[in-house]
């Protein structure tokens, strides 16, 4: 069964450093998403991506964040200058119709 | 604005007892409602959605528009039901799904 895959599973970085989280969505899906979950809190929508552009983003997704689909398979989330409060689990998801398929998440720890 | 409320952070029940995980939502239109589940060390995955009216793993959920609720129920809890359960809402129909999650309820089934 096809799955969404994410790398790395865990990344530790220093505050102010750039981080890129990678995702390979399910191949025939057209819609891509990033969500995050700060420890002990709910899963929050960050951004959705369709047809090579952002279709919607939340207020969390400020200028420090960007997404890209550099080739036909990868979907990346970049955080330009990480802050302590960016520490969270980041989930990539993709969909073809109504169901979201999630990756296992990338845990980001900012020191 | 759309909001999903899950009032219980933790619900503990004995094996064989009935389970009801509460979910209330706030949205002015006609949303789609979902339940997602996350078993220990596994990814977030769709359990069921209101439009399909299915019973999955013995769970059912009925959309009550009058009470704006979408409670998840199972008549007899099993140990393998222990997991985090997230109620979720999407205002969209069609392929794109901006899903808003509740804070989640941890279901603990005691043997």
PDB file of N, CA and C in Angstrom, chain A residues 9-102:
ATOM      1  N   UNK A   9      13.400  11.684  10.378  1.00  0.00           N
ATOM      2  CA  UNK A   9      12.414  11.377  11.416  1.00  0.00           C
ATOM      3  C   UNK A   9      12.625  12.284  12.629  1.00  0.00           C
ATOM      4  N   UNK A  10      13.861  12.688  12.852  1.00  0.00           N
ATOM      5  CA  UNK A  10      14.148  13.587  13.962  1.00  0.00           C
ATOM      6  C   UNK A  10      15.326  14.478  13.573  1.00  0.00           C
ATOM      7  N   UNK A  11      15.176  15.776  13.798  1.00  0.00           N
ATOM      8  CA  UNK A  11      16.278  16.691  13.542  1.00  0.00           C
ATOM      9  C   UNK A  11      16.429  17.638  14.726  1.00  0.00           C
ATOM     10  N   UNK A  12      17.678  17.774  15.136  1.00  0.00           N
ATOM     11  CA  UNK A  12      18.011  18.712  16.197  1.00  0.00           C
ATOM     12  C   UNK A  12      18.821  19.834  15.568  1.00  0.00           C
ATOM     13  N   UNK A  13      18.439  21.073  15.846  1.00  0.00           N
ATOM     14  CA  UNK A  13      19.128  22.196  15.234  1.00  0.00           C
ATOM     15  C   UNK A  13      19.283  23.326  16.244  1.00  0.00           C
ATOM     16  N   UNK A  14      20.214  24.206  15.934  1.00  0.00           N
ATOM     17  CA  UNK A  14      20.401  25.389  16.774  1.00  0.00           C
ATOM     18  C   UNK A  14      19.467  26.492  16.312  1.00  0.00           C
ATOM     19  N   UNK A  15      19.024  27.291  17.251  1.00  0.00           N
ATOM     20  CA  UNK A  15      18.173  28.434  16.942  1.00  0.00           C
ATOM     21  C   UNK A  15      18.855  29.308  15.881  1.00  0.00           C
ATOM     22  N   UNK A  16      18.089  29.735  14.912  1.00  0.00           N
ATOM     23  CA  UNK A  16      18.621  30.578  13.858  1.00  0.00           C
ATOM     24  C   UNK A  16      19.068  29.823  12.618  1.00  0.00           C
ATOM     25  N   UNK A  17      19.174  28.525  12.727  1.00  0.00           N
ATOM     26  CA  UNK A  17      19.585  27.725  11.582  1.00  0.00           C
ATOM     27  C   UNK A  17      18.402  27.426  10.662  1.00  0.00           C
ATOM     28  N   UNK A  18      18.736  27.152   9.413  1.00  0.00           N
ATOM     29  CA  UNK A  18      17.723  26.757   8.435  1.00  0.00           C
ATOM     30  C   UNK A  18      17.501  25.251   8.511  1.00  0.00           C
ATOM     31  N   UNK A  19      16.266  24.888   8.333  1.00  0.00           N
ATOM     32  CA  UNK A  19      15.907  23.467   8.349  1.00  0.00           C
ATOM     33  C   UNK A  19      15.038  23.169   7.127  1.00  0.00           C
ATOM     34  N   UNK A  20      15.282  22.034   6.509  1.00  0.00           N
ATOM     35  CA  UNK A  20      14.420  21.567   5.421  1.00  0.00           C
ATOM     36  C   UNK A  20      13.884  20.198   5.789  1.00  0.00           C
ATOM     37  N   UNK A  21      12.586  20.089   5.793  1.00  0.00           N
ATOM     38  CA  UNK A  21      11.920  18.807   6.046  1.00  0.00           C
ATOM     39  C   UNK A  21      11.372  18.300   4.718  1.00  0.00           C
ATOM     40  N   UNK A  22      11.592  17.041   4.477  1.00  0.00           N
ATOM     41  CA  UNK A  22      11.240  16.470   3.174  1.00  0.00           C
ATOM     42  C   UNK A  22      10.109  15.464   3.270  1.00  0.00           C
ATOM     43  N   UNK A  23       9.344  15.423   2.210  1.00  0.00           N
ATOM     44  CA  UNK A  23       8.180  14.542   2.160  1.00  0.00           C
ATOM     45  C   UNK A  23       8.062  13.994   0.746  1.00  0.00           C
ATOM     46  N   UNK A  24       7.719  12.734   0.644  1.00  0.00           N
ATOM     47  CA  UNK A  24       7.365  12.156  -0.647  1.00  0.00           C
ATOM     48  C   UNK A  24       5.900  11.750  -0.543  1.00  0.00           C
ATOM     49  N   UNK A  25       5.012  12.520  -1.177  1.00  0.00           N
ATOM     50  CA  UNK A  25       3.585  12.195  -1.125  1.00  0.00           C
ATOM     51  C   UNK A  25       3.273  10.945  -1.930  1.00  0.00           C
ATOM     52  N   UNK A  26       2.085  10.463  -1.810  1.00  0.00           N
ATOM     53  CA  UNK A  26       1.635   9.328  -2.614  1.00  0.00           C
ATOM     54  C   UNK A  26       1.553   9.780  -4.072  1.00  0.00           C
ATOM     55  N   UNK A  27       2.020   8.941  -4.966  1.00  0.00           N
ATOM     56  CA  UNK A  27       2.356   9.399  -6.317  1.00  0.00           C
ATOM     57  C   UNK A  27       1.187   9.961  -7.122  1.00  0.00           C
ATOM     58  N   UNK A  28      -0.003   9.470  -6.989  1.00  0.00           N
ATOM     59  CA  UNK A  28      -1.086   9.988  -7.813  1.00  0.00           C
ATOM     60  C   UNK A  28      -1.910  11.053  -7.091  1.00  0.00           C
ATOM     61  N   UNK A  29      -1.433  11.526  -5.947  1.00  0.00           N
ATOM     62  CA  UNK A  29      -2.147  12.577  -5.222  1.00  0.00           C
ATOM     63  C   UNK A  29      -1.792  13.951  -5.789  1.00  0.00           C
ATOM     64  N   UNK A  30      -2.759  14.842  -5.682  1.00  0.00           N
ATOM     65  CA  UNK A  30      -2.594  16.168  -6.266  1.00  0.00           C
ATOM     66  C   UNK A  30      -2.494  17.281  -5.226  1.00  0.00           C
ATOM     67  N   UNK A  31      -2.904  16.981  -3.988  1.00  0.00           N
ATOM     68  CA  UNK A  31      -2.956  18.005  -2.945  1.00  0.00           C
ATOM     69  C   UNK A  31      -1.975  17.623  -1.844  1.00  0.00           C
ATOM     70  N   UNK A  32      -1.236  18.602  -1.390  1.00  0.00           N
ATOM     71  CA  UNK A  32      -0.199  18.344  -0.406  1.00  0.00           C
ATOM     72  C   UNK A  32      -0.326  19.341   0.742  1.00  0.00           C
ATOM     73  N   UNK A  33       0.032  18.874   1.921  1.00  0.00           N
ATOM     74  CA  UNK A  33      -0.189  19.672   3.113  1.00  0.00           C
ATOM     75  C   UNK A  33       0.975  19.502   4.089  1.00  0.00           C
ATOM     76  N   UNK A  34       1.159  20.529   4.898  1.00  0.00           N
ATOM     77  CA  UNK A  34       1.992  20.414   6.087  1.00  0.00           C
ATOM     78  C   UNK A  34       1.150  20.793   7.298  1.00  0.00           C
ATOM     79  N   UNK A  35       1.261  19.963   8.326  1.00  0.00           N
ATOM     80  CA  UNK A  35       0.656  20.229   9.615  1.00  0.00           C
ATOM     81  C   UNK A  35       1.766  20.149  10.651  1.00  0.00           C
ATOM     82  N   UNK A  36       1.525  20.755  11.813  1.00  0.00           N
ATOM     83  CA  UNK A  36       2.478  20.575  12.889  1.00  0.00           C
ATOM     84  C   UNK A  36       1.731  20.329  14.195  1.00  0.00           C
ATOM     85  N   UNK A  37       2.458  19.695  15.114  1.00  0.00           N
ATOM     86  CA  UNK A  37       1.885  19.417  16.420  1.00  0.00           C
ATOM     87  C   UNK A  37       2.937  19.705  17.476  1.00  0.00           C
ATOM     88  N   UNK A  38       2.757  20.786  18.197  1.00  0.00           N
ATOM     89  CA  UNK A  38       3.616  21.073  19.335  1.00  0.00           C
ATOM     90  C   UNK A  38       3.249  20.093  20.441  1.00  0.00           C
ATOM     91  N   UNK A  39       4.246  19.655  21.178  1.00  0.00           N
ATOM     92  CA  UNK A  39       4.050  18.625  22.203  1.00  0.00           C
ATOM     93  C   UNK A  39       2.890  18.978  23.135  1.00  0.00           C
ATOM     94  N   UNK A  40       1.940  18.050  23.215  1.00  0.00           N
ATOM     95  CA  UNK A  40       0.812  18.251  24.114  1.00  0.00           C
ATOM     96  C   UNK A  40      -0.315  19.095  23.543  1.00  0.00           C
ATOM     97  N   UNK A  41      -0.131  19.565  22.315  1.00  0.00           N
ATOM     98  CA  UNK A  41      -1.158  20.410  21.712  1.00  0.00           C
ATOM     99  C   UNK A  41      -1.763  19.720  20.485  1.00  0.00           C
ATOM    100  N   UNK A  42      -2.674  20.418  19.847  1.00  0.00           N
ATOM    101  CA  UNK A  42      -3.387  19.775  18.750  1.00  0.00           C
ATOM    102  C   UNK A  42      -2.610  19.866  17.441  1.00  0.00           C
ATOM    103  N   UNK A  43      -3.051  19.073  16.493  1.00  0.00           N
ATOM    104  CA  UNK A  43      -2.482  19.096  15.153  1.00  0.00           C
ATOM    105  C   UNK A  43      -2.990  20.363  14.446  1.00  0.00           C
ATOM    106  N   UNK A  44      -2.048  21.198  13.977  1.00  0.00           N
ATOM    107  CA  UNK A  44      -2.428  22.495  13.386  1.00  0.00           C
ATOM    108  C   UNK A  44      -2.073  22.552  11.905  1.00  0.00           C
ATOM    109  N   UNK A  45      -2.971  23.077  11.131  1.00  0.00           N
ATOM    110  CA  UNK A  45      -2.750  23.262   9.708  1.00  0.00           C
ATOM    111  C   UNK A  45      -1.715  24.362   9.473  1.00  0.00           C
ATOM    112  N   UNK A  46      -0.767  24.094   8.590  1.00  0.00           N
ATOM    113  CA  UNK A  46       0.201  25.114   8.196  1.00  0.00           C
ATOM    114  C   UNK A  46      -0.088  25.628   6.798  1.00  0.00           C
ATOM    115  N   UNK A  47      -0.116  24.696   5.840  1.00  0.00           N
ATOM    116  CA  UNK A  47      -0.184  25.125   4.445  1.00  0.00           C
ATOM    117  C   UNK A  47      -0.701  23.990   3.579  1.00  0.00           C
ATOM    118  N   UNK A  48      -1.352  24.369   2.496  1.00  0.00           N
ATOM    119  CA  UNK A  48      -1.746  23.404   1.483  1.00  0.00           C
ATOM    120  C   UNK A  48      -1.178  23.841   0.139  1.00  0.00           C
ATOM    121  N   UNK A  49      -0.987  22.891  -0.736  1.00  0.00           N
ATOM    122  CA  UNK A  49      -0.253  23.133  -1.983  1.00  0.00           C
ATOM    123  C   UNK A  49      -0.930  22.347  -3.078  1.00  0.00           C
ATOM    124  N   UNK A  50      -1.201  23.031  -4.192  1.00  0.00           N
ATOM    125  CA  UNK A  50      -1.859  22.359  -5.309  1.00  0.00           C
ATOM    126  C   UNK A  50      -1.426  23.031  -6.591  1.00  0.00           C
ATOM    127  N   UNK A  51      -1.157  22.245  -7.594  1.00  0.00           N
ATOM    128  CA  UNK A  51      -0.817  22.793  -8.910  1.00  0.00           C
ATOM    129  C   UNK A  51       0.375  23.743  -8.817  1.00  0.00           C
ATOM    130  N   UNK A  52       1.341  23.306  -8.018  1.00  0.00           N
ATOM    131  CA  UNK A  52       2.614  24.035  -7.879  1.00  0.00           C
ATOM    132  C   UNK A  52       2.503  25.405  -7.234  1.00  0.00           C
ATOM    133  N   UNK A  53       1.467  25.593  -6.448  1.00  0.00           N
ATOM    134  CA  UNK A  53       1.405  26.835  -5.695  1.00  0.00           C
ATOM    135  C   UNK A  53       0.640  26.623  -4.392  1.00  0.00           C
ATOM    136  N   UNK A  54       0.875  27.544  -3.467  1.00  0.00           N
ATOM    137  CA  UNK A  54       0.169  27.482  -2.194  1.00  0.00           C
ATOM    138  C   UNK A  54      -1.293  27.821  -2.432  1.00  0.00           C
ATOM    139  N   UNK A  55      -2.181  26.962  -1.963  1.00  0.00           N
ATOM    140  CA  UNK A  55      -3.614  27.235  -2.100  1.00  0.00           C
ATOM    141  C   UNK A  55      -4.178  27.881  -0.833  1.00  0.00           C
ATOM    142  N   UNK A  56      -3.594  27.561   0.295  1.00  0.00           N
ATOM    143  CA  UNK A  56      -4.040  28.193   1.534  1.00  0.00           C
ATOM    144  C   UNK A  56      -2.930  28.067   2.582  1.00  0.00           C
ATOM    145  N   UNK A  57      -2.831  29.051   3.445  1.00  0.00           N
ATOM    146  CA  UNK A  57      -1.868  28.963   4.538  1.00  0.00           C
ATOM    147  C   UNK A  57      -2.475  29.571   5.792  1.00  0.00           C
ATOM    148  N   UNK A  58      -1.979  29.121   6.924  1.00  0.00           N
ATOM    149  CA  UNK A  58      -2.479  29.620   8.197  1.00  0.00           C
ATOM    150  C   UNK A  58      -1.609  30.801   8.652  1.00  0.00           C
ATOM    151  N   UNK A  59      -2.049  31.409   9.741  1.00  0.00           N
ATOM    152  CA  UNK A  59      -1.290  32.542  10.273  1.00  0.00           C
ATOM    153  C   UNK A  59       0.054  32.099  10.859  1.00  0.00           C
ATOM    154  N   UNK A  60       0.160  30.810  11.142  1.00  0.00           N
ATOM    155  CA  UNK A  60       1.444  30.283  11.641  1.00  0.00           C
ATOM    156  C   UNK A  60       2.491  30.343  10.525  1.00  0.00           C
ATOM    157  N   UNK A  61       2.057  30.155   9.323  1.00  0.00           N
ATOM    158  CA  UNK A  61       2.948  30.052   8.159  1.00  0.00           C
ATOM    159  C   UNK A  61       3.379  31.446   7.742  1.00  0.00           C
ATOM    160  N   UNK A  62       4.351  31.993   8.477  1.00  0.00           N
ATOM    161  CA  UNK A  62       4.800  33.348   8.171  1.00  0.00           C
ATOM    162  C   UNK A  62       5.969  33.312   7.187  1.00  0.00           C
ATOM    163  N   UNK A  63       6.651  34.446   7.058  1.00  0.00           N
ATOM    164  CA  UNK A  63       7.717  34.566   6.052  1.00  0.00           C
ATOM    165  C   UNK A  63       8.910  33.643   6.316  1.00  0.00           C
ATOM    166  N   UNK A  64       8.981  33.101   7.503  1.00  0.00           N
ATOM    167  CA  UNK A  64      10.077  32.181   7.817  1.00  0.00           C
ATOM    168  C   UNK A  64       9.870  30.803   7.186  1.00  0.00           C
ATOM    169  N   UNK A  65       8.640  30.536   6.770  1.00  0.00           N
ATOM    170  CA  UNK A  65       8.307  29.242   6.215  1.00  0.00           C
ATOM    171  C   UNK A  65       8.169  29.338   4.696  1.00  0.00           C
ATOM    172  N   UNK A  66       8.557  28.274   4.021  1.00  0.00           N
ATOM    173  CA  UNK A  66       8.278  28.167   2.594  1.00  0.00           C
ATOM    174  C   UNK A  66       8.121  26.699   2.234  1.00  0.00           C
ATOM    175  N   UNK A  67       7.403  26.465   1.147  1.00  0.00           N
ATOM    176  CA  UNK A  67       7.238  25.100   0.649  1.00  0.00           C
ATOM    177  C   UNK A  67       7.613  25.080  -0.818  1.00  0.00           C
ATOM    178  N   UNK A  68       8.006  23.887  -1.229  1.00  0.00           N
ATOM    179  CA  UNK A  68       8.463  23.748  -2.595  1.00  0.00           C
ATOM    180  C   UNK A  68       8.231  22.316  -3.043  1.00  0.00           C
ATOM    181  N   UNK A  69       7.980  22.189  -4.332  1.00  0.00           N
ATOM    182  CA  UNK A  69       7.926  20.861  -4.925  1.00  0.00           C
ATOM    183  C   UNK A  69       8.987  20.883  -6.020  1.00  0.00           C
ATOM    184  N   UNK A  70      10.225  20.598  -5.645  1.00  0.00           N
ATOM    185  CA  UNK A  70      11.346  20.818  -6.555  1.00  0.00           C
ATOM    186  C   UNK A  70      11.389  19.857  -7.747  1.00  0.00           C
ATOM    187  N   UNK A  71      10.771  18.711  -7.578  1.00  0.00           N
ATOM    188  CA  UNK A  71      10.722  17.751  -8.681  1.00  0.00           C
ATOM    189  C   UNK A  71       9.370  17.064  -8.640  1.00  0.00           C
ATOM    190  N   UNK A  72       9.220  15.987  -9.379  1.00  0.00           N
ATOM    191  CA  UNK A  72       7.904  15.365  -9.442  1.00  0.00           C
ATOM    192  C   UNK A  72       7.513  14.578  -8.217  1.00  0.00           C
ATOM    193  N   UNK A  73       8.438  14.410  -7.265  1.00  0.00           N
ATOM    194  CA  UNK A  73       8.109  13.530  -6.151  1.00  0.00           C
ATOM    195  C   UNK A  73       8.216  14.193  -4.789  1.00  0.00           C
ATOM    196  N   UNK A  74       9.195  15.069  -4.587  1.00  0.00           N
ATOM    197  CA  UNK A  74       9.397  15.618  -3.244  1.00  0.00           C
ATOM    198  C   UNK A  74       8.551  16.856  -2.989  1.00  0.00           C
ATOM    199  N   UNK A  75       8.237  17.040  -1.703  1.00  0.00           N
ATOM    200  CA  UNK A  75       7.508  18.215  -1.256  1.00  0.00           C
ATOM    201  C   UNK A  75       8.192  18.646   0.031  1.00  0.00           C
ATOM    202  N   UNK A  76       8.783  19.840   0.025  1.00  0.00           N
ATOM    203  CA  UNK A  76       9.617  20.230   1.148  1.00  0.00           C
ATOM    204  C   UNK A  76       9.026  21.411   1.918  1.00  0.00           C
ATOM    205  N   UNK A  77       9.341  21.424   3.197  1.00  0.00           N
ATOM    206  CA  UNK A  77       9.022  22.552   4.065  1.00  0.00           C
ATOM    207  C   UNK A  77      10.339  23.111   4.562  1.00  0.00           C
ATOM    208  N   UNK A  78      10.564  24.399   4.334  1.00  0.00           N
ATOM    209  CA  UNK A  78      11.789  25.052   4.778  1.00  0.00           C
ATOM    210  C   UNK A  78      11.442  26.063   5.860  1.00  0.00           C
ATOM    211  N   UNK A  79      12.224  26.029   6.908  1.00  0.00           N
ATOM    212  CA  UNK A  79      12.137  27.067   7.936  1.00  0.00           C
ATOM    213  C   UNK A  79      13.472  27.803   7.885  1.00  0.00           C
ATOM    214  N   UNK A  80      13.438  29.077   7.554  1.00  0.00           N
ATOM    215  CA  UNK A  80      14.673  29.816   7.246  1.00  0.00           C
ATOM    216  C   UNK A  80      15.531  30.040   8.474  1.00  0.00           C
ATOM    217  N   UNK A  81      14.958  30.481   9.537  1.00  0.00           N
ATOM    218  CA  UNK A  81      15.711  30.815  10.746  1.00  0.00           C
ATOM    219  C   UNK A  81      14.896  30.318  11.933  1.00  0.00           C
ATOM    220  N   UNK A  82      15.249  29.129  12.389  1.00  0.00           N
ATOM    221  CA  UNK A  82      14.394  28.467  13.377  1.00  0.00           C
ATOM    222  C   UNK A  82      14.389  29.189  14.713  1.00  0.00           C
ATOM    223  N   UNK A  83      13.230  29.124  15.360  1.00  0.00           N
ATOM    224  CA  UNK A  83      13.063  29.668  16.708  1.00  0.00           C
ATOM    225  C   UNK A  83      12.757  28.514  17.655  1.00  0.00           C
ATOM    226  N   UNK A  84      12.924  28.783  18.932  1.00  0.00           N
ATOM    227  CA  UNK A  84      12.646  27.732  19.919  1.00  0.00           C
ATOM    228  C   UNK A  84      11.220  27.197  19.776  1.00  0.00           C
ATOM    229  N   UNK A  85      10.300  28.104  19.494  1.00  0.00           N
ATOM    230  CA  UNK A  85       8.891  27.708  19.414  1.00  0.00           C
ATOM    231  C   UNK A  85       8.539  26.926  18.148  1.00  0.00           C
ATOM    232  N   UNK A  86       9.517  26.753  17.271  1.00  0.00           N
ATOM    233  CA  UNK A  86       9.288  25.892  16.097  1.00  0.00           C
ATOM    234  C   UNK A  86       9.447  24.417  16.443  1.00  0.00           C
ATOM    235  N   UNK A  87       9.917  24.139  17.627  1.00  0.00           N
ATOM    236  CA  UNK A  87      10.055  22.738  18.054  1.00  0.00           C
ATOM    237  C   UNK A  87       8.683  22.087  18.051  1.00  0.00           C
ATOM    238  N   UNK A  88       8.557  21.027  17.270  1.00  0.00           N
ATOM    239  CA  UNK A  88       7.259  20.374  17.090  1.00  0.00           C
ATOM    240  C   UNK A  88       7.449  19.133  16.235  1.00  0.00           C
ATOM    241  N   UNK A  89       6.367  18.399  16.100  1.00  0.00           N
ATOM    242  CA  UNK A  89       6.308  17.320  15.126  1.00  0.00           C
ATOM    243  C   UNK A  89       5.655  17.904  13.881  1.00  0.00           C
ATOM    244  N   UNK A  90       6.273  17.716  12.748  1.00  0.00           N
ATOM    245  CA  UNK A  90       5.745  18.227  11.492  1.00  0.00           C
ATOM    246  C   UNK A  90       5.259  17.057  10.649  1.00  0.00           C
ATOM    247  N   UNK A  91       4.001  17.137  10.270  1.00  0.00           N
ATOM    248  CA  UNK A  91       3.394  16.070   9.478  1.00  0.00           C
ATOM    249  C   UNK A  91       3.134  16.558   8.065  1.00  0.00           C
ATOM    250  N   UNK A  92       3.538  15.749   7.128  1.00  0.00           N
ATOM    251  CA  UNK A  92       3.173  15.959   5.732  1.00  0.00           C
ATOM    252  C   UNK A  92       1.960  15.091   5.436  1.00  0.00           C
ATOM    253  N   UNK A  93       1.093  15.553   4.575  1.00  0.00           N
ATOM    254  CA  UNK A  93      -0.059  14.761   4.161  1.00  0.00           C
ATOM    255  C   UNK A  93      -0.326  15.014   2.681  1.00  0.00           C
ATOM    256  N   UNK A  94      -0.972  14.045   2.068  1.00  0.00           N
ATOM    257  CA  UNK A  94      -1.402  14.245   0.683  1.00  0.00           C
ATOM    258  C   UNK A  94      -2.790  13.667   0.515  1.00  0.00           C
ATOM    259  N   UNK A  95      -3.478  14.120  -0.508  1.00  0.00           N
ATOM    260  CA  UNK A  95      -4.822  13.610  -0.757  1.00  0.00           C
ATOM    261  C   UNK A  95      -5.114  13.622  -2.253  1.00  0.00           C
ATOM    262  N   UNK A  96      -5.997  12.693  -2.624  1.00  0.00           N
ATOM    263  CA  UNK A  96      -6.515  12.674  -3.989  1.00  0.00           C
ATOM    264  C   UNK A  96      -7.951  13.187  -3.984  1.00  0.00           C
ATOM    265  N   UNK A  97      -8.700  12.730  -3.030  1.00  0.00           N
ATOM    266  CA  UNK A  97     -10.075  13.192  -2.857  1.00  0.00           C
ATOM    267  C   UNK A  97     -10.274  13.616  -1.411  1.00  0.00           C
ATOM    268  N   UNK A  98     -11.102  12.917  -0.679  1.00  0.00           N
ATOM    269  CA  UNK A  98     -11.494  13.433   0.630  1.00  0.00           C
ATOM    270  C   UNK A  98     -10.605  12.996   1.783  1.00  0.00           C
ATOM    271  N   UNK A  99      -9.820  11.958   1.606  1.00  0.00           N
ATOM    272  CA  UNK A  99      -9.061  11.442   2.738  1.00  0.00           C
ATOM    273  C   UNK A  99      -7.638  11.965   2.713  1.00  0.00           C
ATOM    274  N   UNK A 100      -7.166  12.435   3.876  1.00  0.00           N
ATOM    275  CA  UNK A 100      -5.773  12.825   4.025  1.00  0.00           C
ATOM    276  C   UNK A 100      -4.960  11.603   4.422  1.00  0.00           C
ATOM    277  N   UNK A 101      -3.828  11.431   3.765  1.00  0.00           N
ATOM    278  CA  UNK A 101      -2.890  10.372   4.127  1.00  0.00           C
ATOM    279  C   UNK A 101      -1.657  11.054   4.713  1.00  0.00           C
ATOM    280  N   UNK A 102      -1.328  10.676   5.941  1.00  0.00           N
ATOM    281  CA  UNK A 102      -0.256  11.339   6.659  1.00  0.00           C
ATOM    282  C   UNK A 102       1.031  10.527   6.625  1.00  0.00           C
TER     283      UNK A 102
END
